[in-house]
Amino acid sequence: MQGQISGVLAPALTPFDQNLRLDTEKLVAHCQWLLAQGCTGLVPFGTTSEASSLAISERMETLEALVSAGIDPQVLVPGTGTTSIRETIEFTSYATELGCAGSLVLPPFYFRNVSDDGVFAYFQTLIETIAHENLRIYLYHIPSYTQVNLSVDLIQRLQDAYPAHIVGVKDSSGDWAHTEALLKAFPDLNIFVGSERYLLDALRLGGAGSITAVANVNPGHIRVVFDTWQSEQADALQARITLTRGMIEKYPTIPSLKALLAYYRQDPDWGIVRPPLLTLPAEQYQHLIEDAAFVPLTLREG
Amino acid sequence: MQGQISGVLAPALTPFDQNLRLDTEKLVAHCQWLLAQGCTGLVPFGTTSEASSLAISERMETLEALVSAGIDPQVLVPGTGTTSIRETIEFTSYATELGCAGSLVLPPFYFRNVSDDGVFAYFQTLIETIAHENLRIYLYHIPSYTQVNLSVDLIQRLQDAYPAHIVGVKDSSGDWAHTEALLKAFPDLNIFVGSERYLLDALRLGGAGSITAVANVNPGHIRVVFDTWQSEQADALQARITLTRGMIEKYPTIPSLKALLAYYRQDPDWGIVRPPLLTLPAEQYQHLIEDAAFVPLTLREG
């Protein structure tokens, strides 16, 4: 479908200063580096971006700043989901008007045991209220955080009702069997794996690519797998990025990725996170930096 | 402690119109009725208020509207917690400046397995950034929604560090053993039970009262228990409100409470909820209305 995005997308990390203010200039530079190093797109305000720790007004202003800085909105798929249908309408509408390639939308995640009918009603209200021909929604399945299951049945209902607007899924279930089921059930949707560990497997079944936290530090190597998946080297290239992923998975994701940026950019402020996250303790930081020297890492090489 | 609130507080239901817009006028009228019928205070933007379905700007505007309509801010303890430290600072600061009795603050609830140190850092940042002598925080413990445990240890650390600002806890664990532990550990904090089922038990151990959804429809009877808990009739009066609570617990809480208001106020719009919640199905609605006739209910009598 025209306008759909594929490849390697980074949920861009959000830099803060020592007063916990968002550092827009540093974010723009990071986004430009990610695109230069191989990302086909960016997902500002994903889980890895600490989106949940940002104000909604802050997210909207920052999205506008990225576009004003010259980043093509057609490579942007901002995370626009909140717990509030009203805020999600406002932000998703804004991203659509700004010309973004799409919006990555969480199901509402405060209420528990929400029925499929309730989640359907939420997306129905979102789509019918915005009522914009360019509205493109990527459903964000991350049940370990949301405690809401976007079932195959529910996705099917949404696709049937709104085929022009439901265009993809980010599957952060971490469960390959689930990704495989989505790939088989929805050949017309762009399915992204949340872990590049499954990138090659997904591409071989028609997947669209990966939206992965690790793309913040390893975009080049991950992109190579996307570009060469039909080649004889594909398995070896996948093994390289799996090695890096495995190393990072030993540590808390967001503080560790920020610690790597702090180290390789020689900019300690990159290590700052907003609470409830905590900056990596000194000992863990040392181990991480030692480990990072032994795995393929675009950030070290680029 | 001066300025602390006790008794029966209602997390006021939020009325919407058919376009899902917040009906401020109807909310003001409901709040005035709740106070006239026995509530000692109100918690706009609690879980029952569908706070998570409101925009943060909507919550701030509505809080201001309640005060402008003549509701004494000293009976208001708005729910000001969001996933975002920045938004929570902004809203809690606003409520404090407005003269509210306190703010009911959720721990940040998007990230999972957050450490006690991370939650401590969150409240530390909140309190030290606002830095207002009238800042009074009621910690909102509702782990079935937040998946974050406000442990006795963590509450102790917060109370030790900020005795002037950490003034109470709403315990919506639904676990009497947990409430009992809080009451014994924190004689200087105002401990509220989230279910009036435990009101008398809590008062006998020094509890401050109850912040309960059911106060939206049964404020008078619940208030009587608060006023007469030392009398000989206390157990019988508690049994009356437990009966009503038990009836309502058979149904989904928020849609049912709104359905009762729709029925007894002869105002079908009261039944409207924002997605992902759904209005009570017709059959369940009929059962609820039949059941409601047989239990003590201020809404029917008042």
Coordinates of C-alpha atoms in Angstrom, one line a residue:
Chain A
M1 CA 0.0 0.0 0.0
Q2 CA 1.3 3.4 -0.9
G3 CA 2.7 5.4 2.0
Q4 CA 3.5 2.3 4.1
I5 CA 6.9 2.1 5.7
S6 CA 9.2 -0.9 6.1
G7 CA 12.7 -1.7 7.1
V8 CA 14.5 -0.8 10.3
L9 CA 12.9 1.8 12.5
A10 CA 14.4 3.2 15.7
P11 CA 12.2 4.2 18.7
A12 CA 14.6 7.2 19.2
L13 CA 15.9 7.6 22.7
T14 CA 15.0 10.9 24.3
P15 CA 17.9 12.9 25.7
F16 CA 17.4 15.0 28.9
D17 CA 19.5 17.7 30.5
Q18 CA 20.4 17.7 34.2
N19 CA 17.2 19.4 35.1
L20 CA 15.3 16.5 33.3
R21 CA 14.3 18.9 30.5
L22 CA 14.0 17.3 27.0
D23 CA 17.1 18.3 24.9
T24 CA 15.5 18.9 21.5
E25 CA 18.7 19.8 19.7
K26 CA 20.4 16.6 20.9
L27 CA 17.4 14.6 19.8
V28 CA 17.4 16.1 16.3
A29 CA 21.1 15.2 16.0
H30 CA 20.5 11.7 17.2
C31 CA 17.7 11.2 14.7
Q32 CA 19.8 12.5 11.9
W33 CA 22.6 10.1 12.8
L34 CA 20.1 7.2 13.0
L35 CA 18.9 8.0 9.4
A36 CA 22.4 8.4 8.1
Q37 CA 23.5 5.1 9.6
G38 CA 20.8 3.0 8.1
C39 CA 17.4 3.5 9.8
T40 CA 14.6 3.6 7.2
G41 CA 12.4 5.4 9.7
L42 CA 12.0 6.7 13.2
V43 CA 9.5 6.1 16.0
P44 CA 9.7 9.1 18.3
F45 CA 7.8 8.4 21.5
G46 CA 8.0 4.7 21.6
T47 CA 8.5 2.8 24.9
T48 CA 12.3 3.2 24.5
S49 CA 11.8 6.9 24.1
E50 CA 10.4 7.0 27.6
A51 CA 7.2 8.4 25.9
S52 CA 5.2 7.5 29.0
S53 CA 7.5 9.9 31.0
L54 CA 6.8 12.9 28.7
A55 CA 3.9 15.3 28.8
I56 CA 1.6 15.1 25.8
S57 CA 2.3 18.8 25.1
E58 CA 6.0 18.0 25.1
R59 CA 5.6 15.2 22.6
M60 CA 3.6 17.4 20.2
E61 CA 6.1 20.2 20.4
T62 CA 9.0 17.9 19.9
L63 CA 7.4 16.2 16.9
E64 CA 6.9 19.6 15.3
A65 CA 10.6 20.4 16.1
L66 CA 11.8 17.3 14.3
V67 CA 9.9 18.2 11.2
S68 CA 11.0 21.8 11.4
A69 CA 14.6 20.7 11.7
G70 CA 14.3 19.1 8.3
I71 CA 13.4 15.5 9.1
D72 CA 11.0 14.2 6.4
P73 CA 7.7 13.4 8.1
Q74 CA 7.4 10.4 5.8
V75 CA 10.0 8.6 7.8
L76 CA 8.3 9.3 11.1
V77 CA 5.9 7.0 12.8
P78 CA 5.4 8.6 16.2
G79 CA 4.0 6.8 19.2
T80 CA 0.7 8.6 19.8
G81 CA -1.1 6.3 22.2
T82 CA -2.0 7.4 25.7
T83 CA -4.6 6.1 28.2
S84 CA -7.0 8.8 27.1
I85 CA -9.1 8.5 24.0
R86 CA -9.3 12.3 23.9
E87 CA -5.5 12.8 24.0
T88 CA -4.8 10.0 21.6
I89 CA -7.2 11.6 19.1
E90 CA -5.6 15.0 19.5
F91 CA -2.0 13.7 19.1
T92 CA -2.7 11.2 16.3
S93 CA -4.6 13.9 14.4
Y94 CA -1.7 16.2 14.8
A95 CA 0.8 13.7 13.5
T96 CA -1.5 12.9 10.5
E97 CA -1.8 16.6 9.7
L98 CA 1.9 17.0 9.9
G99 CA 2.3 14.4 7.2
C100 CA 3.8 11.6 9.3
A101 CA 4.0 8.1 7.6
G102 CA 1.8 6.7 10.4
S103 CA 1.2 6.6 14.1
L104 CA 2.1 3.8 16.4
V105 CA -0.9 3.4 18.8
L106 CA -1.0 1.6 22.1
P107 CA -4.3 0.2 23.3
P108 CA -5.5 2.1 26.4
F109 CA -3.5 0.6 29.2
Y110 CA -4.9 1.8 32.6
F111 CA -8.1 -0.3 32.9
R112 CA -7.5 -4.0 33.2
N113 CA -9.4 -6.9 31.7
V114 CA -10.8 -4.7 29.0
S115 CA -12.9 -6.6 26.5
D116 CA -12.1 -6.9 22.8
D117 CA -15.3 -4.9 22.2
G118 CA -14.0 -2.1 24.4
V119 CA -10.6 -1.9 22.6
F120 CA -12.5 -2.1 19.3
A121 CA -14.7 0.8 20.4
Y122 CA -11.6 2.8 21.3
F123 CA -10.0 2.4 17.9
Q124 CA -13.3 3.0 16.2
T125 CA -13.8 6.3 18.1
L126 CA -10.2 7.2 17.2
I127 CA -10.5 6.5 13.5
E128 CA -14.0 7.9 13.0
T129 CA -13.4 11.1 15.0
I130 CA -10.2 11.9 13.1
A131 CA -11.8 10.9 9.8
H132 CA -8.7 11.8 7.7
E133 CA -7.8 10.0 4.5
N134 CA -4.1 9.9 5.4
L135 CA -4.6 8.4 8.8
R136 CA -2.5 5.3 9.1
I137 CA -2.4 3.3 12.3
Y138 CA 0.2 0.8 13.4
L139 CA -1.2 -1.2 16.3
Y140 CA 1.3 -1.5 19.1
H141 CA 1.1 -4.9 20.7
I142 CA 3.2 -4.9 23.9
P143 CA 1.1 -6.9 26.5
S144 CA 3.9 -7.1 29.1
Y145 CA 3.4 -3.4 29.6
T146 CA -0.2 -2.8 28.6
Q147 CA -1.7 -6.0 30.0
V148 CA -4.0 -5.7 27.0
N149 CA -4.0 -8.4 24.4
L150 CA -4.5 -7.3 20.8
S151 CA -5.8 -10.7 19.6
V152 CA -5.8 -11.9 16.0
D153 CA -9.6 -11.7 16.1
L154 CA -9.6 -8.1 17.2
I155 CA -7.0 -7.1 14.6
Q156 CA -9.1 -8.9 12.0
R157 CA -12.2 -6.9 13.0
L158 CA -10.3 -3.7 12.9
Q159 CA -8.8 -4.4 9.5
D160 CA -12.1 -5.5 8.1
A161 CA -13.8 -2.3 9.4
Y162 CA -11.0 0.2 8.5
P163 CA -8.7 -1.3 5.8
A164 CA -7.4 2.1 4.7
H165 CA -6.4 3.1 8.2
I166 CA -5.2 -0.1 10.0
V167 CA -1.9 -0.7 8.1
G168 CA 0.4 -2.5 10.4
V169 CA 1.4 -4.1 13.8
K170 CA 4.4 -3.7 16.0
D171 CA 4.6 -7.1 17.8
S172 CA 6.6 -6.6 21.0
S173 CA 5.2 -9.8 22.5
G174 CA 8.6 -11.3 22.4
D175 CA 6.9 -14.5 21.3
W176 CA 7.9 -15.7 17.9
A177 CA 4.9 -18.0 17.7
H178 CA 2.7 -15.0 18.0
T179 CA 4.6 -13.1 15.3
E180 CA 4.3 -16.0 13.0
A181 CA 0.6 -16.2 13.6
L182 CA 0.3 -12.5 12.7
L183 CA 2.4 -12.9 9.6
K184 CA 0.2 -15.7 8.4
A185 CA -3.1 -14.1 9.3
F186 CA -2.4 -10.6 7.9
P187 CA -0.4 -10.7 4.6
D188 CA -1.7 -7.2 3.8
L189 CA -0.5 -5.6 7.1
N190 CA 3.0 -4.4 7.7
I191 CA 4.2 -6.6 10.6
F192 CA 7.2 -5.3 12.5
V193 CA 9.1 -7.4 15.1
G194 CA 9.9 -5.6 18.3
S195 CA 13.2 -7.6 18.6
E196 CA 15.7 -7.8 15.7
R197 CA 16.5 -11.3 17.0
Y198 CA 13.5 -12.3 14.8
L199 CA 14.2 -10.0 11.9
L200 CA 15.4 -12.6 9.3
D201 CA 12.7 -15.1 10.3
A202 CA 10.1 -12.4 9.9
L203 CA 11.4 -11.2 6.5
R204 CA 11.3 -14.7 5.2
L205 CA 7.6 -14.9 6.1
G206 CA 6.8 -11.5 4.5
G207 CA 7.4 -9.3 7.5
A208 CA 8.0 -5.5 7.1
G209 CA 11.0 -5.2 9.3
S210 CA 11.8 -4.3 12.9
I211 CA 11.1 -1.4 15.2
T212 CA 13.7 -2.1 17.8
A213 CA 15.3 -0.3 20.8
V214 CA 18.7 -1.6 19.8
A215 CA 18.5 0.3 16.5
N216 CA 19.5 3.3 18.6
V217 CA 23.0 2.0 18.8
N218 CA 23.3 -0.7 16.1
P219 CA 21.3 0.7 13.1
G220 CA 23.9 -0.2 10.4
H221 CA 24.2 -3.8 11.1
I222 CA 20.5 -4.3 11.5
R223 CA 19.9 -2.5 8.2
V224 CA 22.4 -4.9 6.5
V225 CA 20.2 -7.8 7.4
F226 CA 17.1 -6.1 6.0
D227 CA 19.0 -5.3 2.7
T228 CA 20.5 -8.8 2.2
W229 CA 18.0 -11.2 3.7
Q230 CA 17.8 -13.1 0.4
S231 CA 21.5 -13.5 0.1
E232 CA 23.7 -16.5 1.2
Q233 CA 25.2 -14.4 4.0
A234 CA 21.8 -13.6 5.6
D235 CA 22.1 -16.1 8.5
A236 CA 25.6 -15.1 9.4
L237 CA 24.6 -11.4 9.3
Q238 CA 21.6 -12.1 11.5
A239 CA 23.9 -14.0 14.0
R240 CA 25.9 -10.8 14.3
I241 CA 23.0 -8.6 15.3
T242 CA 21.6 -11.3 17.6
L243 CA 25.0 -11.3 19.4
T244 CA 24.7 -7.6 20.0
R245 CA 21.0 -7.9 21.1
G246 CA 21.9 -10.7 23.5
M247 CA 24.6 -8.6 25.1
I248 CA 22.2 -5.7 25.6
E249 CA 19.5 -7.9 27.0
K250 CA 21.7 -8.7 30.0
Y251 CA 21.1 -5.1 31.2
P252 CA 18.1 -2.8 31.7
T253 CA 17.3 -1.6 28.2
I254 CA 16.8 2.1 28.3
P255 CA 19.4 3.1 30.9
S256 CA 21.9 0.8 29.0
L257 CA 21.3 2.2 25.6
K258 CA 21.6 5.7 27.0
A259 CA 24.8 4.7 28.8
L260 CA 26.3 3.5 25.5
L261 CA 25.5 6.8 23.9
A262 CA 27.0 8.7 26.9
Y263 CA 30.2 6.6 26.6
Y264 CA 30.7 6.7 22.8
R265 CA 29.6 10.3 22.4
Q266 CA 31.7 11.3 25.5
D267 CA 28.5 13.1 26.7
P268 CA 27.6 12.0 30.3
D269 CA 24.2 13.7 30.0
W270 CA 23.1 11.1 27.5
G271 CA 22.9 8.8 30.5
I272 CA 20.1 10.8 32.2
V273 CA 16.6 9.1 32.4
R274 CA 13.4 10.4 34.0
P275 CA 12.1 8.7 37.1
P276 CA 10.9 6.0 37.7
L277 CA 13.8 4.8 35.6
L278 CA 17.2 5.1 37.1
T279 CA 20.6 5.8 35.5
L280 CA 22.8 2.6 35.3
P281 CA 24.8 2.1 38.5
A282 CA 28.5 2.5 38.1
E283 CA 29.5 -1.1 38.3
Q284 CA 26.9 -2.2 35.8
Y285 CA 28.0 0.6 33.6
Q286 CA 31.6 -0.7 33.6
H287 CA 30.5 -4.2 32.7
L288 CA 28.3 -2.9 29.9
I289 CA 31.1 -0.8 28.4
E290 CA 33.5 -3.8 28.6
D291 CA 30.9 -6.1 27.0
A292 CA 30.2 -3.6 24.2
A293 CA 33.7 -3.7 23.0
F294 CA 33.3 -7.4 21.9
V295 CA 30.1 -7.2 19.8
P296 CA 29.3 -5.5 16.4
L297 CA 28.0 -2.0 17.2
T298 CA 27.4 0.8 14.8
L299 CA 27.7 3.3 17.5
R300 CA 31.4 2.3 18.2
E301 CA 32.3 2.0 14.5
G302 CA 30.3 4.8 12.9
Chain B
M1 CA -2.2 17.3 61.1
Q2 CA -3.8 20.5 60.1
G3 CA -5.4 20.5 56.7
Q4 CA -5.8 16.8 56.6
I5 CA -9.0 15.4 55.4
S6 CA -11.0 12.4 56.7
G7 CA -14.4 10.7 56.3
V8 CA -16.2 9.6 53.2
L9 CA -14.7 10.8 49.9
A10 CA -16.3 10.1 46.5
P11 CA -14.2 9.7 43.4
A12 CA -16.8 11.6 41.5
L13 CA -18.1 10.0 38.3
T14 CA -17.4 12.0 35.2
P15 CA -20.5 12.7 33.0
F16 CA -20.2 12.9 29.2
D17 CA -22.5 14.0 26.5
Q18 CA -23.3 11.9 23.4
N19 CA -20.2 13.2 21.7
L20 CA -18.1 12.0 24.6
R21 CA -17.5 15.6 25.7
L22 CA -17.1 16.1 29.5
D23 CA -20.3 17.7 30.9
T24 CA -18.9 20.2 33.4
E25 CA -22.3 21.5 34.5
K26 CA -23.6 18.0 35.3
L27 CA -20.4 17.2 37.1
V28 CA -20.7 20.3 39.3
A29 CA -24.3 19.4 40.2
H30 CA -23.3 15.8 41.0
C31 CA -20.5 17.1 43.3
Q32 CA -22.9 19.4 45.1
W33 CA -25.3 16.5 45.6
L34 CA -22.5 14.3 46.9
L35 CA -21.5 16.9 49.5
A36 CA -25.1 17.6 50.5
Q37 CA -25.8 13.9 51.0
G38 CA -22.9 13.3 53.3
C39 CA -19.5 13.2 51.5
T40 CA -16.9 14.9 53.5
G41 CA -14.8 15.4 50.4
L42 CA -14.4 14.6 46.7
V43 CA -11.7 13.0 44.6
P44 CA -12.2 14.3 41.1
F45 CA -10.2 12.2 38.6
G46 CA -9.9 9.0 40.6
T47 CA -10.1 5.6 38.8
T48 CA -13.9 5.7 39.0
S49 CA -13.9 9.2 37.4
E50 CA -12.3 7.6 34.3
A51 CA -9.4 9.9 34.9
S52 CA -7.2 7.8 32.6
S53 CA -9.7 8.5 29.8
L54 CA -9.5 12.3 30.2
A55 CA -6.8 14.6 28.7
I56 CA -4.6 16.3 31.3
S57 CA -5.7 19.7 30.0
E58 CA -9.3 18.6 30.5
R59 CA -8.6 17.6 34.1
M60 CA -7.0 20.9 34.9
E61 CA -9.8 23.0 33.3
T62 CA -12.4 20.9 35.1
L63 CA -10.8 21.3 38.5
E64 CA -10.7 25.0 38.0
A65 CA -14.4 24.9 37.0
L66 CA -15.4 23.0 40.2
V67 CA -13.7 25.7 42.3
S68 CA -15.2 28.5 40.3
A69 CA -18.6 27.0 40.8
G70 CA -18.2 27.5 44.5
I71 CA -16.9 24.1 45.7
D72 CA -14.5 24.7 48.6
P73 CA -11.0 23.5 47.4
Q74 CA -10.5 22.3 51.0
V75 CA -12.9 19.4 50.3
L76 CA -11.1 18.4 47.1
V77 CA -8.3 15.8 46.7
P78 CA -8.0 15.5 43.0
G79 CA -6.2 12.5 41.4
T80 CA -3.2 14.1 39.8
G81 CA -1.0 11.1 38.9
T82 CA -0.1 10.2 35.3
T83 CA 2.6 8.1 33.8
S84 CA 4.7 11.2 33.2
I85 CA 6.7 12.9 36.0
R86 CA 6.4 16.2 34.1
E87 CA 2.7 16.1 33.8
T88 CA 2.2 15.0 37.3
I89 CA 4.4 17.9 38.6
E90 CA 2.3 20.3 36.5
F91 CA -1.1 19.0 37.6
T92 CA -0.2 18.5 41.3
S93 CA 1.4 22.0 41.4
Y94 CA -1.8 23.4 39.9
A95 CA -4.0 21.6 42.5
T96 CA -1.8 22.9 45.3
E97 CA -1.9 26.5 44.1
L98 CA -5.7 26.2 43.8
G99 CA -5.9 25.4 47.5
C100 CA -6.9 21.8 47.3
A101 CA -6.8 19.7 50.5
G102 CA -4.4 17.4 48.8
S103 CA -3.6 15.4 45.7
L104 CA -4.1 11.6 45.2
V105 CA -1.0 10.4 43.3
L106 CA -0.6 7.1 41.5
P107 CA 2.9 5.7 41.1
P108 CA 3.9 5.9 37.4
F109 CA 2.3 2.9 35.8
Y110 CA 3.6 2.2 32.3
F111 CA 7.0 0.7 33.1
R112 CA 6.9 -2.7 34.8
N113 CA 9.0 -4.1 37.6
V114 CA 10.1 -0.6 38.6
S115 CA 12.3 -0.7 41.7
D116 CA 11.4 0.9 45.0
D117 CA 14.4 3.2 44.3
G118 CA 12.8 4.3 41.0
V119 CA 9.4 5.0 42.6
F120 CA 11.1 6.8 45.4
A121 CA 13.0 9.0 42.9
Y122 CA 9.7 9.7 41.2
F123 CA 8.1 11.1 44.3
Q124 CA 11.3 12.8 45.4
T125 CA 11.4 14.7 42.0
L126 CA 7.7 15.5 42.4
I127 CA 8.0 16.9 45.9
E128 CA 11.3 18.7 45.5
T129 CA 10.4 20.3 42.1
I130 CA 7.0 21.6 43.4
A131 CA 8.6 22.7 46.7
H132 CA 5.4 24.2 48.1
E133 CA 4.6 24.3 51.8
N134 CA 1.0 23.3 51.2
L135 CA 1.8 20.3 49.0
R136 CA 0.0 17.3 50.5
I137 CA 0.2 13.9 48.8
Y138 CA -2.0 10.9 49.4
L139 CA -0.3 7.9 47.9
Y140 CA -2.6 5.8 45.7
H141 CA -2.0 2.1 46.1
I142 CA -4.0 0.2 43.5
P143 CA -1.6 -2.5 42.3
S144 CA -4.2 -4.4 40.3
Y145 CA -4.2 -1.5 37.9
T146 CA -0.7 0.0 38.2
Q147 CA 1.2 -3.3 38.8
V148 CA 3.3 -1.2 41.1
N149 CA 3.6 -2.1 44.7
L150 CA 3.8 0.7 47.2
S151 CA 5.5 -1.3 49.9
V152 CA 5.5 -0.5 53.6
D153 CA 9.3 0.0 53.3
L154 CA 8.8 2.5 50.5
I155 CA 6.1 4.5 52.2
Q156 CA 8.3 4.6 55.3
R157 CA 11.2 6.0 53.3
L158 CA 8.9 8.6 51.8
Q159 CA 7.4 9.6 55.1
D160 CA 10.8 9.9 56.7
A161 CA 12.1 12.1 53.9
Y162 CA 9.0 14.3 53.5
P163 CA 6.9 14.2 56.6
A164 CA 5.1 17.5 55.8
H165 CA 4.1 16.3 52.3
I166 CA 3.3 12.6 52.5
V167 CA 0.1 12.7 54.5
G168 CA -1.9 9.7 53.6
V169 CA -2.6 6.5 51.6
K170 CA -5.6 5.3 49.7
D171 CA -5.4 1.5 49.9
S172 CA -7.2 -0.1 47.0
S173 CA -5.4 -3.4 47.3
G174 CA -8.7 -5.0 48.3
D175 CA -6.6 -6.9 50.8
W176 CA -7.6 -6.2 54.4
A177 CA -4.4 -7.7 55.8
H178 CA -2.5 -5.1 53.8
T179 CA -4.7 -2.3 55.1
E180 CA -4.2 -3.5 58.6
A181 CA -0.4 -3.5 58.2
L182 CA -0.6 0.1 56.9
L183 CA -2.8 1.2 59.8
K184 CA -0.3 -0.3 62.3
A185 CA 2.8 0.9 60.5
F186 CA 1.7 4.5 59.9
P187 CA -0.4 5.9 62.8
D188 CA 0.4 9.4 61.6
L189 CA -0.8 9.0 58.0
N190 CA -4.4 9.2 57.0
I191 CA -5.2 5.7 55.7
F192 CA -8.3 5.4 53.5
V193 CA -9.8 2.1 52.4
G194 CA -10.8 1.8 48.8
S195 CA -13.8 -0.3 49.7
E196 CA -16.3 0.7 52.3
R197 CA -16.7 -3.0 53.1
Y198 CA -13.7 -2.4 55.5
L199 CA -14.7 1.1 56.8
L200 CA -15.7 0.1 60.3
D201 CA -12.7 -2.2 60.7
A202 CA -10.4 0.5 59.5
L203 CA -11.9 3.2 61.8
R204 CA -11.5 0.9 64.8
L205 CA -7.8 0.8 64.0
G206 CA -7.4 4.5 63.6
G207 CA -8.2 4.7 59.8
A208 CA -9.2 8.1 58.3
G209 CA -12.2 6.8 56.3
S210 CA -13.0 5.6 52.8
I211 CA -12.5 6.9 49.3
T212 CA -14.9 4.6 47.5
A213 CA -16.6 4.4 44.1
V214 CA -19.9 3.4 45.7
A215 CA -20.0 6.8 47.5
N216 CA -21.3 8.1 44.2
V217 CA -24.6 6.4 44.8
N218 CA -24.7 5.7 48.5
P219 CA -23.0 8.6 50.3
G220 CA -25.5 9.0 53.1
H221 CA -25.4 5.5 54.4
I222 CA -21.6 5.3 54.3
R223 CA -21.4 8.6 56.1
V224 CA -23.6 7.3 58.9
V225 CA -21.0 4.5 59.6
F226 CA -18.3 7.1 59.8
D227 CA -20.3 9.2 62.2
T228 CA -21.4 6.5 64.5
W229 CA -18.6 3.9 64.4
Q230 CA -18.3 4.0 68.2
S231 CA -22.0 3.4 68.8
E232 CA -23.7 0.1 69.5
Q233 CA -25.4 0.2 66.1
A234 CA -22.1 0.4 64.2
D235 CA -21.9 -3.3 63.1
A236 CA -25.5 -3.2 61.9
L237 CA -25.0 0.0 60.0
Q238 CA -21.8 -1.4 58.5
A239 CA -23.8 -4.5 57.4
R240 CA -26.2 -2.2 55.5
I241 CA -23.5 -0.6 53.4
T242 CA -21.7 -3.9 52.8
L243 CA -25.0 -5.3 51.4
T244 CA -25.1 -2.4 48.9
R245 CA -21.5 -2.8 48.0
G246 CA -21.9 -6.6 47.5
M247 CA -24.8 -5.9 45.1
I248 CA -22.7 -3.5 43.0
E249 CA -19.7 -5.8 42.9
K250 CA -21.7 -8.2 40.8
Y251 CA -21.5 -5.7 38.0
P252 CA -18.7 -3.8 36.2
T253 CA -18.2 -0.9 38.6
I254 CA -18.1 2.3 36.5
P255 CA -20.8 1.5 33.9
S256 CA -23.1 0.3 36.7
L257 CA -22.7 3.3 38.9
K258 CA -23.4 5.5 35.8
A259 CA -26.4 3.3 34.9
L260 CA -27.8 3.9 38.4
L261 CA -27.5 7.6 38.0
A262 CA -29.0 7.4 34.5
Y263 CA -32.0 5.5 36.0
Y264 CA -32.7 7.4 39.2
R265 CA -32.0 10.8 37.6
Q266 CA -34.0 9.9 34.5
D267 CA -31.1 11.1 32.4
P268 CA -29.9 8.4 29.9
D269 CA -26.7 10.4 29.1
W270 CA -25.4 9.6 32.6
G271 CA -24.9 6.1 31.3
I272 CA -22.2 7.2 28.8
V273 CA -18.6 6.1 29.3
R274 CA -15.6 6.7 27.2
P275 CA -13.9 3.8 25.5
P276 CA -12.4 1.3 26.3
L277 CA -15.2 1.1 28.8
L278 CA -18.6 0.1 27.5
T279 CA -22.1 1.1 28.5
L280 CA -23.9 -1.6 30.4
P281 CA -25.7 -4.0 28.1
A282 CA -29.5 -3.8 28.3
E283 CA -30.0 -7.2 30.1
Q284 CA -27.4 -6.4 32.7
Y285 CA -28.9 -3.0 33.1
Q286 CA -32.3 -4.5 33.9
H287 CA -30.9 -6.9 36.5
L288 CA -29.0 -4.1 38.1
I289 CA -32.0 -1.8 38.4
E290 CA -34.0 -4.7 39.9
D291 CA -31.3 -5.5 42.4
A292 CA -30.9 -1.9 43.4
A293 CA -34.5 -1.7 44.6
F294 CA -33.6 -4.2 47.4
V295 CA -30.6 -2.5 49.0
P296 CA -30.1 0.7 51.0
L297 CA -29.2 3.4 48.4
T298 CA -29.0 7.1 49.0
L299 CA -29.5 7.8 45.3
R300 CA -32.9 6.1 45.5
E301 CA -33.9 7.7 48.8
G302 CA -32.3 11.1 48.6

